[in-house]
N, C-alpha and C. Protein backbone atom coordinates (compact mmCIF):
# COMPACT_ATOMS: atom_id res chain seq x y z
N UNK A 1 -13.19 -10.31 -32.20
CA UNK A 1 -12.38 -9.11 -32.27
C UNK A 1 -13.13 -7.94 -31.61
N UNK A 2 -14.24 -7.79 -31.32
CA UNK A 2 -15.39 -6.41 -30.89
C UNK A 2 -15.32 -6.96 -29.52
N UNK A 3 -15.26 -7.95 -29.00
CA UNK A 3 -15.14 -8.10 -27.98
C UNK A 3 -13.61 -7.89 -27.30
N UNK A 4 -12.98 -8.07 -27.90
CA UNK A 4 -11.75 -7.77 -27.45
C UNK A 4 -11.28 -6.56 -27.42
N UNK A 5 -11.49 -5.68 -28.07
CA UNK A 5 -11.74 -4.56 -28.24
C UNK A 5 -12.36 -3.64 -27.36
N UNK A 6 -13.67 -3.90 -27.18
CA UNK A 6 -14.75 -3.44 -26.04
C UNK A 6 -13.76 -4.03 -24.54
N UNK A 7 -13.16 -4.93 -24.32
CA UNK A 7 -12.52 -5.33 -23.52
C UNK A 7 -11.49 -4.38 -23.31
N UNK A 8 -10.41 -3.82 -24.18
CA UNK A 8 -9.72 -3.29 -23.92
C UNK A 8 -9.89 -1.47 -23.83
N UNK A 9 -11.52 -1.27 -24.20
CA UNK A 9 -12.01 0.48 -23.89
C UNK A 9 -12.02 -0.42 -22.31
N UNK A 10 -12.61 -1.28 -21.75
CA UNK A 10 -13.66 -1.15 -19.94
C UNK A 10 -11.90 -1.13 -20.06
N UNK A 11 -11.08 -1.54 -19.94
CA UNK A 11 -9.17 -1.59 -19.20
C UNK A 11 -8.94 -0.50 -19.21
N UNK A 12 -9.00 0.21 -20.13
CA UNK A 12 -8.99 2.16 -20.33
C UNK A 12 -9.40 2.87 -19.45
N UNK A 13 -11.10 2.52 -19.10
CA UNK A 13 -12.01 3.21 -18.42
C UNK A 13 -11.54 2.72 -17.06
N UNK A 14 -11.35 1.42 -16.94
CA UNK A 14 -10.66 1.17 -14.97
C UNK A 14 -9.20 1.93 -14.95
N UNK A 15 -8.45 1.92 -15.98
CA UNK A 15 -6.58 2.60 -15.27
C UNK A 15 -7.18 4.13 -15.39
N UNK A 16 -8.08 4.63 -16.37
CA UNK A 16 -8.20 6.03 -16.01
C UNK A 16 -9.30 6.43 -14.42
N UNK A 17 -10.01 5.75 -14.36
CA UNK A 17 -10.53 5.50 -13.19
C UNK A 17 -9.57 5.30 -11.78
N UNK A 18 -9.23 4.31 -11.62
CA UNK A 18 -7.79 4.17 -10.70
C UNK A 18 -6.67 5.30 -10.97
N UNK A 19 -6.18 5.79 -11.79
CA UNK A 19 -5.81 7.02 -11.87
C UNK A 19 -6.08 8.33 -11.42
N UNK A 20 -6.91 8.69 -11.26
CA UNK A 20 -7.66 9.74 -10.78
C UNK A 20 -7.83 9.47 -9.18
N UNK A 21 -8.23 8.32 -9.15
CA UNK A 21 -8.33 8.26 -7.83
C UNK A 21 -6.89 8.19 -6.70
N UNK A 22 -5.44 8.01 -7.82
CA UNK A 22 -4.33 7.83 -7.70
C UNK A 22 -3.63 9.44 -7.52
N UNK A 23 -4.66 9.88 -8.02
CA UNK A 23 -3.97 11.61 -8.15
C UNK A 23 -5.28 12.33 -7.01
N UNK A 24 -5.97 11.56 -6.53
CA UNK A 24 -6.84 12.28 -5.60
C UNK A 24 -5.87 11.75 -4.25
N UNK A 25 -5.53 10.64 -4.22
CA UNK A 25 -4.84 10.29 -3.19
C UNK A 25 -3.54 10.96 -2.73
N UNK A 26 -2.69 11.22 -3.78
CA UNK A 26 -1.38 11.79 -3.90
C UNK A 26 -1.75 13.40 -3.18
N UNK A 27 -2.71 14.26 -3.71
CA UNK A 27 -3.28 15.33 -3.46
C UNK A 27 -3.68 15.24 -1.89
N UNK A 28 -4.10 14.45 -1.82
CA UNK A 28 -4.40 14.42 -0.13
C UNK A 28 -3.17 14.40 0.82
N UNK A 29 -2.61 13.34 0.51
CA UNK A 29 -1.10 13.26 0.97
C UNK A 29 -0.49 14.19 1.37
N UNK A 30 -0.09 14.63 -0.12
CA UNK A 30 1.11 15.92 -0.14
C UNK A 30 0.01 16.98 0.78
N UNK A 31 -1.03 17.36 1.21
CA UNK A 31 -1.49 18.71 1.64
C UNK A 31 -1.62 18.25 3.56
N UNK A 32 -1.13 17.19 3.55
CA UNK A 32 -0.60 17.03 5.02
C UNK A 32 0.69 17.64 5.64
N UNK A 33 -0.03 18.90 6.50
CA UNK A 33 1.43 19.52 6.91
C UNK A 33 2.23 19.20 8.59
N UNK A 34 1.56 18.48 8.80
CA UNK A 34 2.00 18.54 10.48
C UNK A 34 2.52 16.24 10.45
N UNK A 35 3.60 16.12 10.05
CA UNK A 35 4.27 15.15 9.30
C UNK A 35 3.54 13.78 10.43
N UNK A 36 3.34 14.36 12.11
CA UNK A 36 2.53 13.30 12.66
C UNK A 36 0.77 13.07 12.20
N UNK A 37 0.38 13.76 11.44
CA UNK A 37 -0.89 13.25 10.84
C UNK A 37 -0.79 12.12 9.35
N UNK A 38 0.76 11.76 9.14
CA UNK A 38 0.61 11.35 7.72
C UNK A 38 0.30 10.00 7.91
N UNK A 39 0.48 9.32 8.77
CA UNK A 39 0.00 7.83 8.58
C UNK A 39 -1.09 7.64 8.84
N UNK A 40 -2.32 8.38 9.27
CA UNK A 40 -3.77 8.55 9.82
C UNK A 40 -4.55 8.68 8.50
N UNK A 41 -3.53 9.71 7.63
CA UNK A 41 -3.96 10.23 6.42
C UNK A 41 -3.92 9.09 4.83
N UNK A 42 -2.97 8.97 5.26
CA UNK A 42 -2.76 7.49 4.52
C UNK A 42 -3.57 6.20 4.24
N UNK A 43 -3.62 5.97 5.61
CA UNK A 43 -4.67 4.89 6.17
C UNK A 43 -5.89 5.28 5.36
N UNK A 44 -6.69 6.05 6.46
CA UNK A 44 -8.24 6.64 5.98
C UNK A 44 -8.29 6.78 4.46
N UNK A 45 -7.19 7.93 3.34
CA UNK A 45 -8.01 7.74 2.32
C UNK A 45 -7.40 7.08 1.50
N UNK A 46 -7.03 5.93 2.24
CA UNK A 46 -6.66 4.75 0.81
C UNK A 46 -8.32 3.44 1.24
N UNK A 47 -8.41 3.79 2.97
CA UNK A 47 -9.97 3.33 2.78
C UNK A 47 -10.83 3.67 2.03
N UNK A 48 -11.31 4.83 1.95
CA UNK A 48 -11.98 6.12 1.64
C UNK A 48 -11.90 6.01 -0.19
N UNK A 49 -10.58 6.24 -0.78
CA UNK A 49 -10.59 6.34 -1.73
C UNK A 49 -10.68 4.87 -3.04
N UNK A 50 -10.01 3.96 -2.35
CA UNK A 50 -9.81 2.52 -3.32
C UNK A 50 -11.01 1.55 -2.58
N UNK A 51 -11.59 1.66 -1.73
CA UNK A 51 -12.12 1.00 -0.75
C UNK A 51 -12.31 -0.08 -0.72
N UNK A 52 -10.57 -0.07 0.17
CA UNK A 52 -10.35 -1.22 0.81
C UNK A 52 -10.34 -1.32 2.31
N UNK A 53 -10.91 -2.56 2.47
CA UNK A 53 -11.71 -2.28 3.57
C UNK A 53 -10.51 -2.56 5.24
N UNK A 54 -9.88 -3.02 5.03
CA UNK A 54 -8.65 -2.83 6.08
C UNK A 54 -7.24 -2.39 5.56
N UNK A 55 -6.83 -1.72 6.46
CA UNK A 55 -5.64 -0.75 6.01
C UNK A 55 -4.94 -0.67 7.31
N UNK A 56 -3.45 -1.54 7.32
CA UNK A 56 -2.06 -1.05 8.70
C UNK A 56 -1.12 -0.44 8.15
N UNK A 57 -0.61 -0.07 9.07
CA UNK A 57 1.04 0.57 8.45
C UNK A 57 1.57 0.73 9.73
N UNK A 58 3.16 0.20 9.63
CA UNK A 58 4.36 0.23 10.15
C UNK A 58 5.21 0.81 9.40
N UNK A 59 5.92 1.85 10.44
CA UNK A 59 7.05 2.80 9.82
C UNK A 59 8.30 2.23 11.47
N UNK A 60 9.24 2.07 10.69
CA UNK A 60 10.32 1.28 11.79
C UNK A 60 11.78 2.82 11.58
N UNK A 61 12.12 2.61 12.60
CA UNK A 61 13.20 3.78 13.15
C UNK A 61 12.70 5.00 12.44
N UNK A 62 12.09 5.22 13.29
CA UNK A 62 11.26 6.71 13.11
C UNK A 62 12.07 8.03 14.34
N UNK A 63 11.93 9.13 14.18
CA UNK A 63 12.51 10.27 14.95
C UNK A 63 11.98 10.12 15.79
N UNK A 64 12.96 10.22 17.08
CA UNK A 64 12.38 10.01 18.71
C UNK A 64 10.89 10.82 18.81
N UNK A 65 10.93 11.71 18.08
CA UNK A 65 9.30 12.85 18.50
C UNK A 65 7.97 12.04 17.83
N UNK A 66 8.05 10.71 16.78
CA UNK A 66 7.29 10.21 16.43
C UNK A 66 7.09 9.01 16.79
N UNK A 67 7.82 8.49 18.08
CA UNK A 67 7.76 7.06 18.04
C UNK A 67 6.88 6.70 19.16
N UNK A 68 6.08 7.63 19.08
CA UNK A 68 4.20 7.45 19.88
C UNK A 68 3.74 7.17 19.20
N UNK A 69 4.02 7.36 17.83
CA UNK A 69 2.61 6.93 16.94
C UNK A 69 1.88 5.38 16.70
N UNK A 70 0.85 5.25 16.48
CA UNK A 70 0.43 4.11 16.70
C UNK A 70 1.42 3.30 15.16
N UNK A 71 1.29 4.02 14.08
CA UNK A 71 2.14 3.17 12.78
C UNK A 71 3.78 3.09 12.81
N UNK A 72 4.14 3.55 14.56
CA UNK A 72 5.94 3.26 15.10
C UNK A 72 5.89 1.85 15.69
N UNK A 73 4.19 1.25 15.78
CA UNK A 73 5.04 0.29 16.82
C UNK A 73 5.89 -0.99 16.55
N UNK A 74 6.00 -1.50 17.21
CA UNK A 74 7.46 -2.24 16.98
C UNK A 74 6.79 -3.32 15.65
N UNK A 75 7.98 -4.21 14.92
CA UNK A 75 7.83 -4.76 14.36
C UNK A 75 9.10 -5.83 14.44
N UNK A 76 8.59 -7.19 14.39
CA UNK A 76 9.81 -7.84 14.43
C UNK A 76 11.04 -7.87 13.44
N UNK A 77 11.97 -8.29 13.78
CA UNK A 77 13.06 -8.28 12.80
C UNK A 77 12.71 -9.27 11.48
N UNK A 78 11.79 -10.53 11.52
CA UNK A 78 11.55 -11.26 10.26
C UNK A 78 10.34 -10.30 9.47
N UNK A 79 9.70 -9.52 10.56
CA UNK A 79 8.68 -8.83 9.38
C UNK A 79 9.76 -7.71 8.61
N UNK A 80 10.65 -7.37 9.44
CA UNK A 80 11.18 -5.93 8.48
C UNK A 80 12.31 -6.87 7.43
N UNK A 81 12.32 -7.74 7.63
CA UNK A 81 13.25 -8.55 6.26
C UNK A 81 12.68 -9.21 5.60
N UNK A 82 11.27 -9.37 5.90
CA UNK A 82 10.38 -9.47 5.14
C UNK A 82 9.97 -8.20 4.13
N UNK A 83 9.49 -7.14 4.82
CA UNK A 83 9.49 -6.04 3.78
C UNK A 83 10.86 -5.99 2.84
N UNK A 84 11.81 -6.11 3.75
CA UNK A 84 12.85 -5.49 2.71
C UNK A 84 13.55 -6.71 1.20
N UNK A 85 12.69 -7.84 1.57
CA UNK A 85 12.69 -8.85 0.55
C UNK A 85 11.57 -8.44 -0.70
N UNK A 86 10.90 -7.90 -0.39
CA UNK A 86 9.85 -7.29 -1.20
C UNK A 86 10.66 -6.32 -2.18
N UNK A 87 10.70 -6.57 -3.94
CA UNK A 87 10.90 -6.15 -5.07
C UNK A 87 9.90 -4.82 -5.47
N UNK A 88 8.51 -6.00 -5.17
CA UNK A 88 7.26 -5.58 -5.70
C UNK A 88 6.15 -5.65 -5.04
N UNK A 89 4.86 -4.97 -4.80
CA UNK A 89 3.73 -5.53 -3.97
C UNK A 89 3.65 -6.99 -4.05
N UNK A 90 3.37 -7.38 -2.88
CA UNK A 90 2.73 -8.92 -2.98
C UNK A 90 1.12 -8.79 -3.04
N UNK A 91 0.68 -9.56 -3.96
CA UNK A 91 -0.69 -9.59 -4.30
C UNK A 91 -1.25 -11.07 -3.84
N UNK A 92 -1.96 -11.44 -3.16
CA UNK A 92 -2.36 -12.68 -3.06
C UNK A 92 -3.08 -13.05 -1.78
N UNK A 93 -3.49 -14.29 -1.35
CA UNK A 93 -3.88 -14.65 -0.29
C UNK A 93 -3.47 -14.41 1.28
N UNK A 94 -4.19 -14.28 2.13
CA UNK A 94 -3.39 -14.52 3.17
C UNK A 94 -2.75 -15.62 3.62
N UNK A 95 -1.76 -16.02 3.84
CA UNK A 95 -1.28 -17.05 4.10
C UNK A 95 -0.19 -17.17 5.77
N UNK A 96 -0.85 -16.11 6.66
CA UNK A 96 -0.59 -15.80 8.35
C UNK A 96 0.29 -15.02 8.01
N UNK A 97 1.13 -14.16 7.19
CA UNK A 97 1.98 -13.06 7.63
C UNK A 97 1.88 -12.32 9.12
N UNK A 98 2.88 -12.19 9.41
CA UNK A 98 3.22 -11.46 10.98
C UNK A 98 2.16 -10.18 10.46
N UNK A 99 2.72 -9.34 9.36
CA UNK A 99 1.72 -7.96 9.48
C UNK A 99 0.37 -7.97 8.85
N UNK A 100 -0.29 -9.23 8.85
CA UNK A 100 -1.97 -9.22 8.71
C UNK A 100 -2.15 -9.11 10.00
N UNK A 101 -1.42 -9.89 11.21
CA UNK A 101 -1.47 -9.19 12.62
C UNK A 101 -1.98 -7.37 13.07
N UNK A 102 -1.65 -7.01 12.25
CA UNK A 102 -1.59 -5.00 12.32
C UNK A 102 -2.94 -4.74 11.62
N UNK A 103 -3.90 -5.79 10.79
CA UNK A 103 -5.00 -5.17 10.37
C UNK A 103 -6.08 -5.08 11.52
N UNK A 104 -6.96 -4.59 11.83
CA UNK A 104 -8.09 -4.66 13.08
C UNK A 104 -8.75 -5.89 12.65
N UNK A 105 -9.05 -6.56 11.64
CA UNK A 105 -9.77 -6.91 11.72
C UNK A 105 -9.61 -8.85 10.97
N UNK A 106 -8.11 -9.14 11.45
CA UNK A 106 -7.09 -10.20 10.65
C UNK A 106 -7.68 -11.23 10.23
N UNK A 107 -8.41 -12.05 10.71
CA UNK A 107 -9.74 -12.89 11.04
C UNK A 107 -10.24 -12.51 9.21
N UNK A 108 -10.75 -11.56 8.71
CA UNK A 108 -11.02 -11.27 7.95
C UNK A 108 -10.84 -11.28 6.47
N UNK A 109 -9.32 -10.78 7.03
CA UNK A 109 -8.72 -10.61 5.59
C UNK A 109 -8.34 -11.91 4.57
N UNK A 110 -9.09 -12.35 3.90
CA UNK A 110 -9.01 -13.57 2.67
C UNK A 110 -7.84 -13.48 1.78
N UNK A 111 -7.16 -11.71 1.47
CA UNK A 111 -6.51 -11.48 0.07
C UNK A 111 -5.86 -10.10 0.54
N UNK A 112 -4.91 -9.92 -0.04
CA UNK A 112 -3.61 -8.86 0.69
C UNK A 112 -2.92 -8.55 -0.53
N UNK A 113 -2.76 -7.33 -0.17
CA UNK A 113 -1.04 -6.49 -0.68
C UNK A 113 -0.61 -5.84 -0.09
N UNK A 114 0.82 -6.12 0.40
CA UNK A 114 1.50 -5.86 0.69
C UNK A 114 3.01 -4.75 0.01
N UNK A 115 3.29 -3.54 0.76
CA UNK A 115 3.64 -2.88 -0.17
C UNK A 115 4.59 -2.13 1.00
N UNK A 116 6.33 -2.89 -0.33
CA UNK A 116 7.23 -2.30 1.15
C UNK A 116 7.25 -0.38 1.04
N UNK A 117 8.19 0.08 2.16
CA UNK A 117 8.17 1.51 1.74
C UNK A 117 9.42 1.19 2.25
N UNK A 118 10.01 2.32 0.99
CA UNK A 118 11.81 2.04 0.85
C UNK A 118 11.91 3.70 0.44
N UNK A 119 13.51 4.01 1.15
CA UNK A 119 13.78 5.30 -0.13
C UNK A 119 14.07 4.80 -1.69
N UNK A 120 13.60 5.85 -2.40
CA UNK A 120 14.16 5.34 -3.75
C UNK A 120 12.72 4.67 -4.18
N UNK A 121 12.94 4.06 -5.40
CA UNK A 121 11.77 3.26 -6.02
C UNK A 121 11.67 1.83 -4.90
N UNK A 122 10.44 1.26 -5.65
CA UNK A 122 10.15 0.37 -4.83
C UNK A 122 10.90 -1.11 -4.88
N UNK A 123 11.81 -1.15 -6.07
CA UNK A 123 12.27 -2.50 -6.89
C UNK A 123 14.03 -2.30 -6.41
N UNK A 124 14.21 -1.13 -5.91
CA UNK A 124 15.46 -0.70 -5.30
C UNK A 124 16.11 -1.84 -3.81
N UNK A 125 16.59 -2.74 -4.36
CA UNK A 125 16.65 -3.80 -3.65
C UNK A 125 17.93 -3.62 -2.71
N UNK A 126 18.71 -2.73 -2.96
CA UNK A 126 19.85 -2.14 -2.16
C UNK A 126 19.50 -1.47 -1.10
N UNK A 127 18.16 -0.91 -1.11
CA UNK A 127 17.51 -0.25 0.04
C UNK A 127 16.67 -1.05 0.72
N UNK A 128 17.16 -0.66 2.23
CA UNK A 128 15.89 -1.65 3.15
C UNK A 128 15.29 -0.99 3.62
N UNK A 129 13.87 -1.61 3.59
CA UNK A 129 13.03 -1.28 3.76
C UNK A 129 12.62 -0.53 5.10
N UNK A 130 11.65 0.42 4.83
CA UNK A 130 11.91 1.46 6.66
C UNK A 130 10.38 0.83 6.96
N UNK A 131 9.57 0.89 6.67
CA UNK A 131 8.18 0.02 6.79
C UNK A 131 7.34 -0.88 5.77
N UNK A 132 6.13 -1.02 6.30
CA UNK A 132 5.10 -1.65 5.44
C UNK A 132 3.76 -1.04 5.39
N UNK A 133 3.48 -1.00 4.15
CA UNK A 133 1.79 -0.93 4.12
C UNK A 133 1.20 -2.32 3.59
N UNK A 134 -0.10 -2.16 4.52
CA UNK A 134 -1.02 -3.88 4.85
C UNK A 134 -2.15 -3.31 4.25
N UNK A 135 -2.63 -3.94 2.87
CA UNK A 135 -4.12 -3.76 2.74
C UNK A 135 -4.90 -5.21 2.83
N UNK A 136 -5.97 -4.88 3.26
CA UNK A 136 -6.40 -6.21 3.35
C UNK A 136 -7.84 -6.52 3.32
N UNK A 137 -8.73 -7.44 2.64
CA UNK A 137 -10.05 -7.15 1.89
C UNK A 137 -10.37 -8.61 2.30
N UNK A 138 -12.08 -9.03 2.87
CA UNK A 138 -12.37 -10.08 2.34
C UNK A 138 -12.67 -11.07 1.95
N UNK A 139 -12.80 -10.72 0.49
CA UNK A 139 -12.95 -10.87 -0.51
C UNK A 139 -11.35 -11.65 -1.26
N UNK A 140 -11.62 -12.72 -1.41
CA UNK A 140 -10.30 -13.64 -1.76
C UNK A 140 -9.47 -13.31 -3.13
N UNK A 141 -10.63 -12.98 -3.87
CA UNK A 141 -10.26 -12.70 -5.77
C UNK A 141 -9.75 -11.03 -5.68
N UNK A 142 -9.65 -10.05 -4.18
CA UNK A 142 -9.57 -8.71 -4.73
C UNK A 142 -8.25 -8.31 -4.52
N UNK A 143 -7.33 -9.21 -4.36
CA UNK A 143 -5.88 -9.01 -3.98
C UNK A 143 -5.46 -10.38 -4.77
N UNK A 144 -4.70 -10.66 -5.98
CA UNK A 144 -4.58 -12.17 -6.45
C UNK A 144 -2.95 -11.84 -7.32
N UNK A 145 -2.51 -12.71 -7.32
CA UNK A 145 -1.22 -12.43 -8.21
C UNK A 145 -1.41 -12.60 -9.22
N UNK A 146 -2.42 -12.73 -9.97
CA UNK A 146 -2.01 -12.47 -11.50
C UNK A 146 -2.49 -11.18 -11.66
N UNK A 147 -3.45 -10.13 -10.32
CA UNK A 147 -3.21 -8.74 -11.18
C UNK A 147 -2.04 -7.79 -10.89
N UNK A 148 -2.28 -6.87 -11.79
CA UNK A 148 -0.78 -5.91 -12.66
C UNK A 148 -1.04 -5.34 -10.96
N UNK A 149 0.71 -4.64 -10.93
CA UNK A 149 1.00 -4.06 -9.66
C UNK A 149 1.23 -2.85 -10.36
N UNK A 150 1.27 -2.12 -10.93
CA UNK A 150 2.04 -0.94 -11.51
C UNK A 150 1.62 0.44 -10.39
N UNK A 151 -0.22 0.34 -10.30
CA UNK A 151 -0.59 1.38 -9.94
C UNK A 151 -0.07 1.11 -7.94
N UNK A 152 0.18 -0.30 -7.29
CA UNK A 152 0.41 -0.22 -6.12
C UNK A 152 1.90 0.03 -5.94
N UNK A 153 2.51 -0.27 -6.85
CA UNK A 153 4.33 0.13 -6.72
C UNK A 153 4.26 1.46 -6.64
N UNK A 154 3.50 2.07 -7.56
CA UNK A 154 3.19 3.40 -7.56
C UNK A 154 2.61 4.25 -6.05
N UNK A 155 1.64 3.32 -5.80
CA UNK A 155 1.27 4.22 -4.08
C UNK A 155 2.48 3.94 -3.15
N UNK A 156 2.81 2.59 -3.32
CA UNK A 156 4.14 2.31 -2.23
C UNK A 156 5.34 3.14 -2.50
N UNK A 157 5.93 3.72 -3.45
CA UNK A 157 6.53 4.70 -3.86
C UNK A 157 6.22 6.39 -3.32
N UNK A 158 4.88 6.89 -3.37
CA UNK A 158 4.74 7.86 -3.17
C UNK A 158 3.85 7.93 -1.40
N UNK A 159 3.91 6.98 -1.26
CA UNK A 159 3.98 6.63 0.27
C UNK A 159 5.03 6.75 1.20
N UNK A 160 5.97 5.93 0.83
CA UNK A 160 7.33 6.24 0.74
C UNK A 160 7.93 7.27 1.31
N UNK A 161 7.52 8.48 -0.12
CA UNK A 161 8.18 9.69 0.12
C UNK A 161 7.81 10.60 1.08
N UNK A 162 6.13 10.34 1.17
CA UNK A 162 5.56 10.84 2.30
C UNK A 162 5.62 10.50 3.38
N UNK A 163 5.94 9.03 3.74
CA UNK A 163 6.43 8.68 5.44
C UNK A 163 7.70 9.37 5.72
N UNK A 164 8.56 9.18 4.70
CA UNK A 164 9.46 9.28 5.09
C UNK A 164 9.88 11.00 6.12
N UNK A 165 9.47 11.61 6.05
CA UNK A 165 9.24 12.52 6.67
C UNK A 165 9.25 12.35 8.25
N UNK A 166 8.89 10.95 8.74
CA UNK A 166 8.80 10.74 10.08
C UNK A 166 10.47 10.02 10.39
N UNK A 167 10.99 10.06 9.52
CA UNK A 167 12.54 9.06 9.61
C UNK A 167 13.18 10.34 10.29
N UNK A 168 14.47 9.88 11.02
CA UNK A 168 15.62 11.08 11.55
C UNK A 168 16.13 12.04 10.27
């Protein structure tokens, strides 16, 4: 029972931990004002802040003034119905997804989540998906499906709201 216990203060001490770092991230975000720096911003401090060590993003039908950006470029039609099949982050192995293609460093990545960006919540299955965020580590055990998604539905959500800014 003390162990279980002591088990469930360190679970406390990591969601308040990941939390903070969830509200340092959000803070960064939102204080991006020039809407073509937000996927640069994104990227870097979700490196920076969760550190994970590869980070892509695709944003699909974006406003003609943004579709230089390197996170416009194209994406095939099975990856974007792929995102838009996405409920929930996918947590798990790599197993060749088209967008481990978009990490620098693909070769690498052992373990992934994947996290669509939709208007609306992330479980909003009526909405398709406008891009993807690619994290990718690795390290095989640091992306796995049996852990909780709450706090990445949560970034893919407020990711979301912040790409979306580059849409028409």
């Amino acid at each position: 029972l003390e162990h279980r216990v002591m088990d469930m203060v360190r679970h406390g001490h990591e969601n308040a931990a990941i939390a903070q770092k969830l509200h340092e991230w959000t803070r960064q975000i939102a204080a991006v004002r020039d809407a073509a720096d937000l996927p640069g911003a994104v990227e870097s401090s979700m490196r920076a802040l969760f550190d994970v060590p590869q980070v892509a993003l695709r944003v699909w039908d974006v406003a003609p003034g943004h579709a230089g950006l390197a996170a416009a470029q194209p994406a095939s039609d099975d990856a974007r119905a792929f995102a838009s099949s996405l409920t929930m982050p996918y947590c798990g192995p790599n197993h060749g997804f088209e967008a481990v293609g978009w990490l620098p460093d693909a070769a690498q990545a052992q373990s992934l989540a994947l996290l669509p960006l939709r208007e609306g919540a992330i479980d909003s299955a009526d909405q398709p998906a406008f891009g993807l965020l690619v994290l990718g580590s690795p390290d095989a055990q640091r992306f796995d499906a049996a852990m909780g998604t709450d706090f990445l539905a949560r970034m893919a959500e407020l990711a979301s709201s912040a790409l979306s800014r580059l849409r028409p």
